[in-house]
Coordinates of C-alpha atoms in Angstrom, one line a residue:
M23 CA -113.5 -5.3 -8.7
L24 CA -112.3 -6.4 -12.5
Q25 CA -112.5 -2.5 -13.9
N26 CA -110.8 -1.5 -11.3
L27 CA -107.5 -3.7 -11.2
E28 CA -107.4 -2.5 -15.6
T29 CA -107.4 1.1 -14.3
L30 CA -104.7 0.1 -12.1
A31 CA -102.9 -1.6 -14.8
R32 CA -103.0 1.4 -16.7
E33 CA -101.4 3.6 -13.8
A34 CA -99.2 1.4 -11.9
R35 CA -95.4 2.3 -12.7
S36 CA -93.3 -0.9 -12.0
W37 CA -91.5 -2.2 -15.8
P38 CA -94.0 -5.0 -16.1
F39 CA -97.2 -2.7 -16.5
E40 CA -94.7 -0.2 -18.7
Q41 CA -94.3 -3.2 -21.0
A42 CA -97.4 -4.4 -21.0
R43 CA -99.2 -0.8 -22.0
N44 CA -96.0 -0.9 -25.2
L45 CA -97.7 -4.7 -25.4
L46 CA -101.2 -3.4 -25.9
A47 CA -100.2 -0.2 -27.9
H48 CA -98.1 -2.5 -30.7
V49 CA -100.9 -5.2 -30.6
L50 CA -103.7 -2.4 -31.5
K51 CA -101.3 -1.0 -33.9
K52 CA -100.1 -4.3 -36.2
R53 CA -103.6 -5.7 -36.0
L54 CA -105.9 -2.4 -37.2
S55 CA -105.9 0.0 -38.5
D56 CA -106.1 4.1 -37.1
A57 CA -109.3 4.1 -36.7
E58 CA -110.2 0.8 -35.3
R59 CA -107.0 1.4 -33.3
N60 CA -108.5 4.7 -31.6
T61 CA -112.2 2.7 -30.9
A62 CA -110.5 0.1 -29.6
K63 CA -108.5 2.6 -27.2
L64 CA -111.1 3.6 -26.1
L65 CA -113.2 0.8 -24.5
I66 CA -110.0 -1.1 -23.6
D67 CA -109.4 2.4 -21.5
A68 CA -112.6 2.3 -20.2
G69 CA -112.7 -0.8 -19.0
K70 CA -114.2 -2.5 -21.9
A71 CA -111.5 -5.3 -23.4
D72 CA -114.0 -7.9 -23.7
E73 CA -116.3 -5.3 -25.9
A74 CA -113.3 -4.5 -28.1
L75 CA -112.3 -8.1 -28.8
A76 CA -115.7 -8.9 -30.3
T77 CA -115.8 -5.9 -32.1
F78 CA -112.1 -7.0 -33.5
E79 CA -112.0 -10.1 -35.1
A80 CA -108.0 -9.0 -35.3
L81 CA -108.0 -8.8 -32.3
Q82 CA -109.0 -12.2 -31.1
K83 CA -106.0 -14.3 -32.3
P84 CA -104.2 -14.9 -29.1
V85 CA -100.9 -12.8 -28.4
I86 CA -98.3 -14.1 -28.6
F87 CA -94.8 -14.5 -25.8
E88 CA -91.8 -16.2 -26.9
T89 CA -88.3 -16.8 -24.7
G90 CA -85.9 -18.7 -26.9
Y91 CA -83.3 -21.3 -25.4
G92 CA -80.4 -23.1 -26.7
P93 CA -80.0 -26.9 -26.1
S94 CA -76.5 -27.2 -26.3
G95 CA -76.3 -27.1 -22.6
L96 CA -78.8 -27.0 -19.6
P97 CA -81.1 -24.6 -18.3
H98 CA -79.2 -21.5 -16.8
M99 CA -80.0 -18.6 -14.4
G100 CA -80.8 -16.7 -17.6
T101 CA -82.9 -19.1 -18.8
F102 CA -85.2 -18.6 -15.4
G103 CA -84.8 -14.6 -15.7
E104 CA -85.8 -14.3 -19.1
V105 CA -88.8 -16.9 -19.0
A106 CA -89.8 -15.1 -15.3
R107 CA -89.4 -11.7 -16.5
T108 CA -91.4 -12.1 -19.2
T109 CA -94.5 -13.8 -17.6
M110 CA -94.3 -10.8 -15.2
V111 CA -95.0 -8.8 -18.3
R112 CA -98.3 -11.4 -19.5
N113 CA -99.7 -10.9 -16.0
A114 CA -99.5 -7.5 -16.1
F115 CA -100.8 -7.5 -19.9
R116 CA -103.8 -10.1 -19.0
A117 CA -104.8 -7.6 -15.9
L118 CA -104.3 -4.4 -18.1
T119 CA -107.0 -5.9 -20.6
G120 CA -109.6 -7.6 -17.6
D121 CA -108.0 -10.7 -19.0
H122 CA -110.0 -11.0 -21.5
W123 CA -107.3 -11.6 -24.2
Q124 CA -105.9 -14.7 -24.7
T125 CA -102.4 -15.1 -24.6
R126 CA -100.0 -18.1 -25.4
L127 CA -96.2 -18.2 -23.7
I128 CA -93.7 -20.5 -25.9
A129 CA -90.2 -21.7 -24.6
F130 CA -89.3 -22.1 -27.6
S131 CA -85.8 -24.9 -28.1
D132 CA -83.6 -23.8 -31.1
D133 CA -82.4 -27.7 -31.1
M134 CA -81.6 -28.3 -35.0
D135 CA -78.4 -26.4 -34.5
G136 CA -75.0 -28.0 -35.6
L137 CA -73.4 -29.7 -32.5
R138 CA -70.7 -27.7 -33.1
K139 CA -68.1 -28.3 -30.0
V140 CA -68.3 -30.9 -27.3
P141 CA -69.7 -29.5 -24.1
E142 CA -67.4 -30.0 -21.3
G143 CA -68.0 -32.2 -18.0
I144 CA -70.1 -34.4 -20.7
P145 CA -70.4 -38.4 -19.7
N146 CA -69.1 -40.3 -23.6
P147 CA -67.8 -37.1 -24.7
E148 CA -66.6 -39.4 -27.7
M149 CA -69.7 -40.2 -29.2
L150 CA -70.2 -36.2 -29.1
A151 CA -67.6 -35.9 -30.8
E152 CA -68.6 -38.4 -33.6
D153 CA -71.6 -36.6 -33.7
L154 CA -70.2 -33.2 -34.1
H155 CA -72.4 -30.9 -36.9
K156 CA -75.8 -32.8 -37.1
P157 CA -78.9 -30.9 -35.4
L158 CA -78.8 -31.8 -31.4
T159 CA -82.2 -33.8 -31.9
V160 CA -80.3 -36.3 -33.9
V161 CA -77.4 -36.1 -32.3
R162 CA -76.9 -39.4 -29.6
D163 CA -77.8 -38.8 -25.9
P164 CA -74.3 -38.9 -23.8
F165 CA -76.6 -39.8 -20.9
G166 CA -78.6 -42.7 -22.7
T167 CA -82.1 -41.6 -21.2
H168 CA -83.0 -40.3 -24.4
D169 CA -83.3 -40.0 -29.0
S170 CA -80.9 -37.6 -28.4
F171 CA -78.3 -34.9 -26.9
G172 CA -81.1 -32.2 -27.8
A173 CA -83.9 -34.2 -26.6
H174 CA -82.6 -35.1 -23.0
N175 CA -81.9 -31.3 -22.3
N176 CA -85.1 -30.4 -23.9
A177 CA -86.7 -32.6 -21.2
R178 CA -84.5 -30.9 -18.6
L179 CA -85.6 -27.9 -19.7
R180 CA -89.1 -28.3 -19.3
A181 CA -88.8 -30.4 -15.7
F182 CA -86.9 -26.9 -14.9
L183 CA -89.3 -24.8 -16.2
D184 CA -92.6 -26.9 -14.2
G185 CA -90.6 -27.0 -11.4
F186 CA -91.0 -23.2 -10.9
G187 CA -94.6 -23.5 -11.8
F188 CA -94.7 -21.9 -15.3
D189 CA -97.3 -22.1 -17.8
Y190 CA -96.0 -22.1 -21.2
E191 CA -96.0 -24.4 -24.0
F192 CA -93.1 -25.9 -25.1
L193 CA -92.3 -25.8 -28.9
S194 CA -88.8 -28.1 -30.8
S195 CA -86.9 -26.4 -33.5
T196 CA -86.5 -29.9 -35.2
E197 CA -90.1 -30.4 -34.8
Q198 CA -92.0 -26.9 -36.5
Y199 CA -89.2 -27.3 -39.5
R200 CA -90.0 -30.9 -40.3
S201 CA -93.6 -30.6 -39.4
G202 CA -93.6 -27.7 -42.7
R203 CA -94.9 -24.9 -39.9
F204 CA -91.8 -23.0 -41.1
D205 CA -92.5 -23.6 -44.5
A206 CA -94.1 -21.1 -46.5
T207 CA -92.2 -18.1 -44.4
L208 CA -88.5 -20.5 -46.2
L209 CA -89.8 -20.1 -49.5
T210 CA -90.7 -16.4 -48.1
L211 CA -87.0 -15.8 -47.9
L212 CA -86.3 -17.8 -50.8
E213 CA -88.0 -15.6 -52.8
R214 CA -86.5 -12.4 -50.8
F215 CA -82.6 -14.1 -50.7
E216 CA -81.1 -10.7 -52.1
A217 CA -82.8 -8.5 -50.0
V218 CA -81.8 -10.5 -46.9
Q219 CA -78.2 -10.8 -48.1
A220 CA -78.7 -6.7 -48.1
I221 CA -79.3 -6.6 -44.7
M222 CA -76.4 -8.8 -43.3
L223 CA -74.2 -8.9 -45.6
P224 CA -72.5 -5.1 -44.0
T225 CA -73.1 -7.2 -40.1
L226 CA -70.0 -9.3 -41.2
G227 CA -66.3 -9.1 -41.3
E228 CA -64.6 -9.7 -46.0
E229 CA -64.6 -13.2 -45.6
R230 CA -67.6 -14.5 -43.8
R231 CA -69.7 -11.8 -46.4
A232 CA -68.0 -14.0 -49.4
T233 CA -69.7 -17.2 -47.8
Y234 CA -72.2 -16.5 -46.4
S235 CA -75.8 -17.5 -46.8
P236 CA -79.3 -17.3 -45.0
F237 CA -79.6 -20.8 -45.4
L238 CA -77.7 -23.9 -43.7
P239 CA -78.2 -27.0 -45.8
V240 CA -78.7 -30.6 -44.4
S241 CA -76.0 -33.2 -46.0
P242 CA -78.3 -36.0 -47.1
L243 CA -75.2 -38.0 -47.0
T244 CA -74.2 -36.8 -43.0
G245 CA -76.5 -35.8 -42.0
H246 CA -74.2 -33.0 -41.1
V247 CA -76.0 -28.9 -40.7
L248 CA -73.7 -27.0 -43.6
Q249 CA -71.8 -23.6 -43.6
V250 CA -71.7 -23.9 -47.2
P251 CA -72.6 -20.5 -49.5
T252 CA -75.8 -20.8 -51.9
L253 CA -74.7 -21.4 -55.2
E254 CA -77.8 -21.3 -56.7
R255 CA -81.4 -20.7 -55.8
D256 CA -85.3 -22.1 -57.8
V257 CA -88.3 -20.2 -56.7
E258 CA -89.9 -22.3 -58.9
K259 CA -88.9 -25.5 -56.8
G260 CA -88.4 -24.0 -54.2
T261 CA -85.0 -25.4 -53.7
I262 CA -81.4 -24.1 -53.4
T263 CA -77.9 -25.5 -54.4
F264 CA -74.8 -25.6 -52.8
D265 CA -71.3 -27.6 -52.7
D266 CA -71.8 -30.4 -50.7
P267 CA -68.3 -31.8 -49.3
A268 CA -69.4 -35.3 -48.8
G269 CA -70.8 -35.4 -52.4
G270 CA -70.1 -32.3 -54.5
R271 CA -73.1 -30.9 -56.2
T272 CA -76.5 -31.1 -54.3
E273 CA -79.9 -29.8 -54.6
V274 CA -82.2 -30.0 -51.5
P275 CA -85.6 -28.1 -50.8
V276 CA -85.7 -25.4 -48.5
T277 CA -88.8 -26.8 -47.2
G278 CA -89.2 -29.8 -45.1
G279 CA -86.4 -29.5 -42.5
H280 CA -83.5 -29.7 -45.3
V281 CA -82.2 -26.9 -44.8
K282 CA -82.0 -25.0 -41.0
L283 CA -81.3 -20.8 -40.5
Q284 CA -79.1 -19.1 -39.7
W285 CA -79.8 -17.5 -36.2
K286 CA -80.5 -13.9 -37.0
P287 CA -82.5 -15.0 -40.0
D288 CA -83.8 -17.8 -38.4
W289 CA -84.7 -15.5 -35.1
A290 CA -86.8 -13.4 -38.1
M291 CA -88.7 -16.0 -39.5
R292 CA -90.1 -17.5 -36.3
W293 CA -91.6 -14.2 -35.6
T294 CA -93.3 -13.9 -38.5
A295 CA -94.0 -17.5 -39.2
M296 CA -95.5 -18.0 -35.3
D297 CA -96.8 -14.0 -35.3
V298 CA -94.7 -13.3 -32.2
D299 CA -96.0 -10.1 -30.6
Y300 CA -93.2 -9.7 -26.8
E301 CA -90.0 -11.0 -27.0
M302 CA -87.2 -9.6 -24.3
S303 CA -83.1 -10.5 -24.8
G304 CA -79.6 -9.5 -23.1
K305 CA -78.3 -6.1 -24.2
D306 CA -75.5 -8.3 -26.1
L307 CA -78.0 -8.9 -28.5
I308 CA -79.1 -5.2 -29.1
E309 CA -77.2 -5.7 -32.8
S310 CA -79.2 -8.6 -33.2
V311 CA -82.4 -7.8 -32.7
R312 CA -82.0 -4.6 -34.8
E313 CA -80.5 -6.4 -37.4
S314 CA -83.2 -9.5 -37.2
S315 CA -86.2 -6.4 -37.2
K316 CA -84.6 -5.7 -40.2
V317 CA -85.0 -8.7 -41.9
C318 CA -88.2 -10.0 -40.3
R319 CA -90.1 -6.8 -42.2
A320 CA -87.8 -8.3 -45.5
L321 CA -89.9 -11.3 -44.7
G322 CA -93.6 -9.6 -44.5
G323 CA -93.8 -9.3 -40.9
T324 CA -94.2 -6.8 -37.6
P325 CA -91.0 -7.4 -35.2
P326 CA -92.3 -8.0 -31.9
E327 CA -92.4 -5.7 -28.9
G328 CA -89.8 -6.1 -26.5
F329 CA -86.9 -4.6 -23.9
N330 CA -82.8 -5.6 -23.4
Y331 CA -82.5 -6.2 -19.9
E332 CA -78.5 -5.9 -18.6
L333 CA -76.8 -8.4 -18.1
F334 CA -75.5 -9.5 -14.5
L335 CA -72.1 -8.8 -12.9
D336 CA -70.1 -10.7 -10.6
V337 CA -68.6 -9.5 -7.3
E338 CA -65.3 -8.3 -8.3
G339 CA -68.0 -5.8 -11.3
R340 CA -67.0 -8.5 -14.4
K341 CA -69.2 -9.8 -17.5
I342 CA -70.7 -12.9 -16.5
S343 CA -69.0 -15.7 -18.8
K344 CA -70.2 -19.5 -18.4
S345 CA -66.7 -20.4 -19.9
K346 CA -65.4 -17.9 -16.9
G347 CA -67.1 -20.4 -14.4
N348 CA -67.9 -16.7 -12.5
G349 CA -71.3 -16.5 -12.3
L350 CA -73.8 -18.0 -9.8
T351 CA -75.7 -21.1 -10.6
M352 CA -79.9 -22.2 -10.7
E353 CA -78.3 -25.2 -8.1
Q354 CA -76.4 -22.7 -6.0
W355 CA -79.0 -20.4 -5.7
L356 CA -81.5 -22.7 -4.5
R357 CA -78.8 -24.7 -2.3
Y358 CA -78.8 -20.7 -0.2
G359 CA -82.2 -19.0 -1.2
T360 CA -85.9 -19.9 -1.9
P361 CA -87.6 -19.2 -5.8
E362 CA -89.7 -16.6 -4.4
S363 CA -86.3 -14.9 -3.4
L364 CA -84.7 -14.9 -6.8
S365 CA -88.2 -14.2 -8.9
W366 CA -87.8 -10.4 -6.2
Y367 CA -84.1 -10.1 -7.3
M368 CA -85.1 -11.1 -11.2
F369 CA -88.1 -7.8 -10.6
Q370 CA -85.6 -5.6 -9.4
S371 CA -84.4 -3.1 -12.4
P372 CA -84.0 -5.2 -15.2
K373 CA -81.9 -2.6 -16.8
S374 CA -79.5 -1.7 -14.3
A375 CA -76.3 -4.2 -14.3
K376 CA -76.2 -6.0 -10.8
S377 CA -74.3 -8.4 -9.2
L378 CA -75.0 -12.1 -9.0
H379 CA -72.9 -13.5 -6.2
F380 CA -73.8 -15.4 -3.3
N381 CA -73.9 -12.3 -1.4
V382 CA -77.0 -11.2 -2.6
I383 CA -78.9 -14.1 -1.4
P384 CA -79.6 -13.2 1.9
R385 CA -81.3 -9.6 1.0
A386 CA -83.1 -10.8 -1.6
I387 CA -84.8 -13.3 0.7
D388 CA -85.7 -11.0 3.4
D389 CA -86.3 -8.2 1.1
Y390 CA -89.4 -10.6 -0.6
L391 CA -90.2 -11.5 3.0
A392 CA -90.5 -7.7 3.7
A393 CA -92.7 -6.9 0.7
I394 CA -95.1 -9.6 1.4
E395 CA -95.7 -8.2 5.5
A396 CA -96.3 -4.3 3.3
W397 CA -98.6 -6.0 1.1
K398 CA -100.9 -7.0 3.3
T399 CA -101.3 -2.7 4.7
Q400 CA -100.9 -1.0 1.2
E401 CA -103.5 0.3 -0.8
P402 CA -104.4 -0.9 -4.0
A403 CA -102.2 1.9 -6.2
K404 CA -99.1 0.3 -4.0
R405 CA -99.8 -2.8 -4.2
I406 CA -100.0 -3.4 -8.0
D407 CA -96.5 -2.0 -8.6
N408 CA -95.0 -4.3 -5.2
A409 CA -92.5 -6.6 -6.8
V410 CA -95.3 -9.3 -5.2
W411 CA -98.3 -8.5 -7.0
S412 CA -95.6 -9.8 -10.3
I413 CA -94.4 -12.6 -8.7
H414 CA -97.3 -14.5 -7.6
S415 CA -99.7 -12.8 -10.1
G416 CA -101.5 -10.5 -8.0
A417 CA -102.0 -13.3 -5.8
P418 CA -98.9 -13.7 -2.9
P419 CA -99.7 -15.5 -0.2
E420 CA -100.7 -14.7 3.1
H421 CA -98.4 -15.7 5.4
T422 CA -94.6 -16.2 4.8
S423 CA -91.7 -16.5 7.5
P424 CA -92.5 -15.1 11.4
V425 CA -88.8 -14.6 11.1
S426 CA -85.9 -12.9 8.9
F427 CA -83.2 -15.2 7.6
A428 CA -80.5 -12.8 8.8
L429 CA -82.2 -13.9 12.2
L430 CA -81.9 -17.5 11.9
L431 CA -78.1 -17.2 10.1
N432 CA -77.7 -15.6 13.0
L433 CA -79.2 -18.0 15.7
V434 CA -77.4 -20.6 13.6
G435 CA -73.9 -19.4 14.5
V436 CA -74.6 -18.3 18.2
A437 CA -76.1 -22.0 18.8
N438 CA -73.9 -23.6 16.6
A439 CA -76.4 -25.3 15.2
S440 CA -75.6 -28.2 12.5
D441 CA -80.0 -29.5 12.0
K442 CA -83.2 -27.9 11.8
D443 CA -84.1 -29.8 14.6
Q444 CA -81.8 -28.3 17.1
L445 CA -83.0 -24.6 15.4
W446 CA -87.1 -25.8 16.2
A447 CA -85.8 -26.6 20.0
Y448 CA -85.8 -22.5 19.7
F449 CA -89.0 -22.0 18.7
A450 CA -90.6 -24.2 20.9
K451 CA -91.3 -21.1 23.2
Y452 CA -91.0 -18.2 21.5
L453 CA -93.9 -20.3 18.6
P454 CA -94.9 -23.2 20.8
E455 CA -97.6 -23.7 18.1
A456 CA -94.9 -24.0 15.0
T457 CA -94.1 -27.1 13.5
P458 CA -92.1 -27.8 10.3
Q459 CA -95.6 -28.5 8.9
T460 CA -97.2 -25.5 9.8
E461 CA -94.2 -23.2 9.3
P462 CA -93.2 -25.1 5.6
L463 CA -91.5 -21.5 4.7
L464 CA -89.9 -21.1 7.8
D465 CA -88.1 -24.9 7.6
Q466 CA -87.2 -24.5 4.2
L467 CA -85.2 -21.1 5.3
M468 CA -83.8 -23.2 7.9
E469 CA -82.3 -25.8 5.9
R470 CA -80.8 -22.5 3.6
A471 CA -79.5 -21.1 6.2
L472 CA -77.7 -23.9 8.0
N473 CA -75.8 -24.2 4.6
Y474 CA -75.3 -20.4 3.8
Y475 CA -73.7 -20.1 7.3
E476 CA -71.4 -23.1 6.7
D477 CA -70.6 -22.4 3.7
F478 CA -69.9 -18.2 3.9
V479 CA -70.7 -16.8 7.2
K480 CA -68.2 -19.2 9.1
P481 CA -65.3 -18.8 7.5
T482 CA -65.6 -15.0 7.9
K483 CA -66.7 -14.6 11.6
S484 CA -64.7 -11.9 13.3
Y485 CA -65.0 -11.0 17.0
R486 CA -63.5 -8.2 17.8
L487 CA -62.9 -6.7 21.8
P488 CA -65.0 -4.2 23.6
D489 CA -63.8 -0.8 24.1
D490 CA -64.8 0.3 27.8
R491 CA -67.6 1.9 27.5
E492 CA -69.1 -0.8 25.1
K493 CA -68.1 -3.4 27.8
A494 CA -69.9 -0.8 30.7
A495 CA -72.8 -0.7 28.9
L496 CA -73.4 -4.7 28.0
L497 CA -72.9 -5.8 31.4
D498 CA -75.7 -2.8 32.0
L499 CA -77.9 -4.8 29.1
A500 CA -76.9 -8.2 31.0
G501 CA -78.1 -6.6 34.5
R502 CA -81.3 -5.5 32.9
L503 CA -81.9 -8.8 30.8
R504 CA -81.5 -11.2 34.0
A505 CA -83.7 -8.4 35.8
L506 CA -86.0 -10.1 33.7
P507 CA -88.8 -13.1 33.3
A508 CA -86.5 -15.6 32.4
D509 CA -88.8 -17.6 30.0
T510 CA -89.5 -13.7 28.6
T511 CA -90.3 -14.2 24.6
D512 CA -91.6 -10.3 24.2
G513 CA -89.0 -9.2 21.6
E514 CA -90.2 -5.7 21.9
L515 CA -90.0 -5.6 25.8
I516 CA -86.4 -6.9 25.0
Q517 CA -85.6 -4.2 22.1
G518 CA -86.4 -1.6 24.8
E519 CA -84.1 -2.9 27.0
V520 CA -81.7 -2.8 24.8
Y521 CA -82.4 0.9 23.2
A522 CA -83.0 2.1 27.1
V523 CA -78.9 1.0 27.5
G524 CA -78.0 2.2 24.1
K525 CA -79.2 6.2 24.8
A526 CA -77.7 5.5 29.7
H527 CA -74.3 4.7 27.7
A528 CA -74.5 8.0 25.5
F529 CA -74.2 6.0 22.4
E530 CA -74.9 8.7 19.4
P531 CA -76.3 7.8 16.6
L532 CA -77.6 4.6 17.9
R533 CA -76.5 2.4 15.8
G534 CA -73.2 2.5 17.0
W535 CA -74.6 0.8 19.9
F536 CA -76.0 -2.0 17.3
G537 CA -72.4 -2.0 15.6
A538 CA -70.9 -3.1 18.8
L539 CA -73.3 -5.8 19.9
Y540 CA -73.1 -7.3 16.6
E541 CA -69.5 -7.3 16.6
V542 CA -69.0 -8.3 20.2
L543 CA -71.6 -10.4 20.1
L544 CA -72.4 -11.9 16.5
G545 CA -68.6 -11.6 14.6
A546 CA -70.4 -9.8 12.2
S547 CA -71.2 -6.1 10.8
Q548 CA -74.6 -6.5 10.8
G549 CA -76.9 -8.4 12.3
P550 CA -81.2 -9.1 13.2
R551 CA -83.5 -7.3 15.1
F552 CA -81.9 -8.0 18.7
G553 CA -84.6 -8.6 20.9
S554 CA -86.4 -10.6 18.4
F555 CA -82.9 -12.8 18.1
A556 CA -82.7 -12.9 21.8
A557 CA -86.6 -14.5 22.4
I558 CA -86.4 -17.0 20.0
Y559 CA -82.5 -17.7 21.8
G560 CA -84.0 -17.3 25.3
L561 CA -83.2 -15.2 27.5
P562 CA -81.1 -16.7 29.9
Q563 CA -78.6 -17.5 26.5
T564 CA -78.5 -14.4 25.2
T565 CA -77.0 -13.3 29.2
R566 CA -74.4 -15.3 29.3
L567 CA -73.1 -14.6 25.6
I568 CA -73.9 -11.2 26.1
E569 CA -71.3 -11.3 29.1
A570 CA -69.0 -13.8 27.3
G571 CA -68.1 -10.5 25.1
A572 CA -67.9 -8.2 27.7
N573 CA -65.5 -9.9 28.9
G574 CA -63.4 -10.6 25.8
E575 CA -63.9 -14.8 25.5
L576 CA -65.4 -14.4 22.2
A577 CA -62.9 -13.0 20.8
S578 CA -60.4 -14.8 22.2

């Protein structure tokens, strides 16, 4: 079975597996000679990744995945997307190599950056204003819960990632600089200062070029992270000299946390020092990746494999901006949708621009539920490309929700429900054994449907009057449903009557008949499978609803 999974992973077409195969080729090229690489590839392709790892000592080191985080703000949708997508590639890589290769996912916090401005909506802003330009891990915590503002936001990041069950290792930039982990690479950069400058200076404006240095010294007097020129370098002593605004000409070592690098050289230094194998980033960072890769090579490292994902757009097709507030927050998505539905949305076409707005949530939920149902009957070659394989590490849940989110939204509206107890009452006959304990996802979806309906559906409801043909068809349907036993819960039986009425009244195509049902009875242009809806809502109630719609009572 394991070898079969490896074979499927080699042939899978979804993007995480394409990335995993690219990463495997990258790691083999990075660590082995041409001859060794060919031998290792043959072994891995034969499902003998364990033998390849045992044969070549260079392959026994873990494959390092990295995601970066700037802790001047709280975790957001982009944070989730990057970790979720990287995790999908990691899962695919494990499948490709038979899970023999050790992997690590590092969530790296760039918390040694100086605080450049006071964030909006933060308590005690005057305190932060006093600490401007100090490293985030030195800035006092305005919330009063941690040793620093950086520590507070790092804790939020870890709680955020833990809440979604991500498997990762957290690393703090401050701790890595101060511990000496970066010292050797920093000394290499000091030695190759001119080569790094030759890469970076052409990318800068004339004014910035005149003062730019990859080293940002931390003032021994003020603790500020300084944007000042490097006046002198002493490679033997491992120091730089600069003009400190608070104390004049000053010399500090580049090791031990006395300096911080500018972010592009810092990115390159991190890749080199930690031997990062894979990191993805947004399309807006393509040039930054290119420049950091050049610096990485100048430091003697190998830039990681990765790809640039597209950025999300708002409902009007504009780029989402935190300053404009035109995006969708994690809290907002989770008020209306499940974490799995968000993972589903992140999986879809990462290299295509997509709207990230409230209106995509219901479809994402139902598409995820449909993918779970499809998984149950798919052959292995199809399953591995199903998004739920990547979302659930190859083991999606066997049971999800017995009904769609769209159906729940319409049930909330028609039943005028205000809490989950009212919704559960409608399921008492349709699913007599169901309870919040036996159907936890359904219970969660009910809560989210109540929220979504109240905030977005209810304000846009627009019922219309039926035309003469539609009215006749509606009354015919009401009559047929009245002829069925009042306690009927067979959605397929009811759906059959709906189809029969549409055909009897010459609706061609039939979607015009279903459109009329939704617009006249539900006040919306789309709706759930009507038979299932009627079975849950109840035939007597559905019949009265149809008659009210036929007689124009709903539109009035």
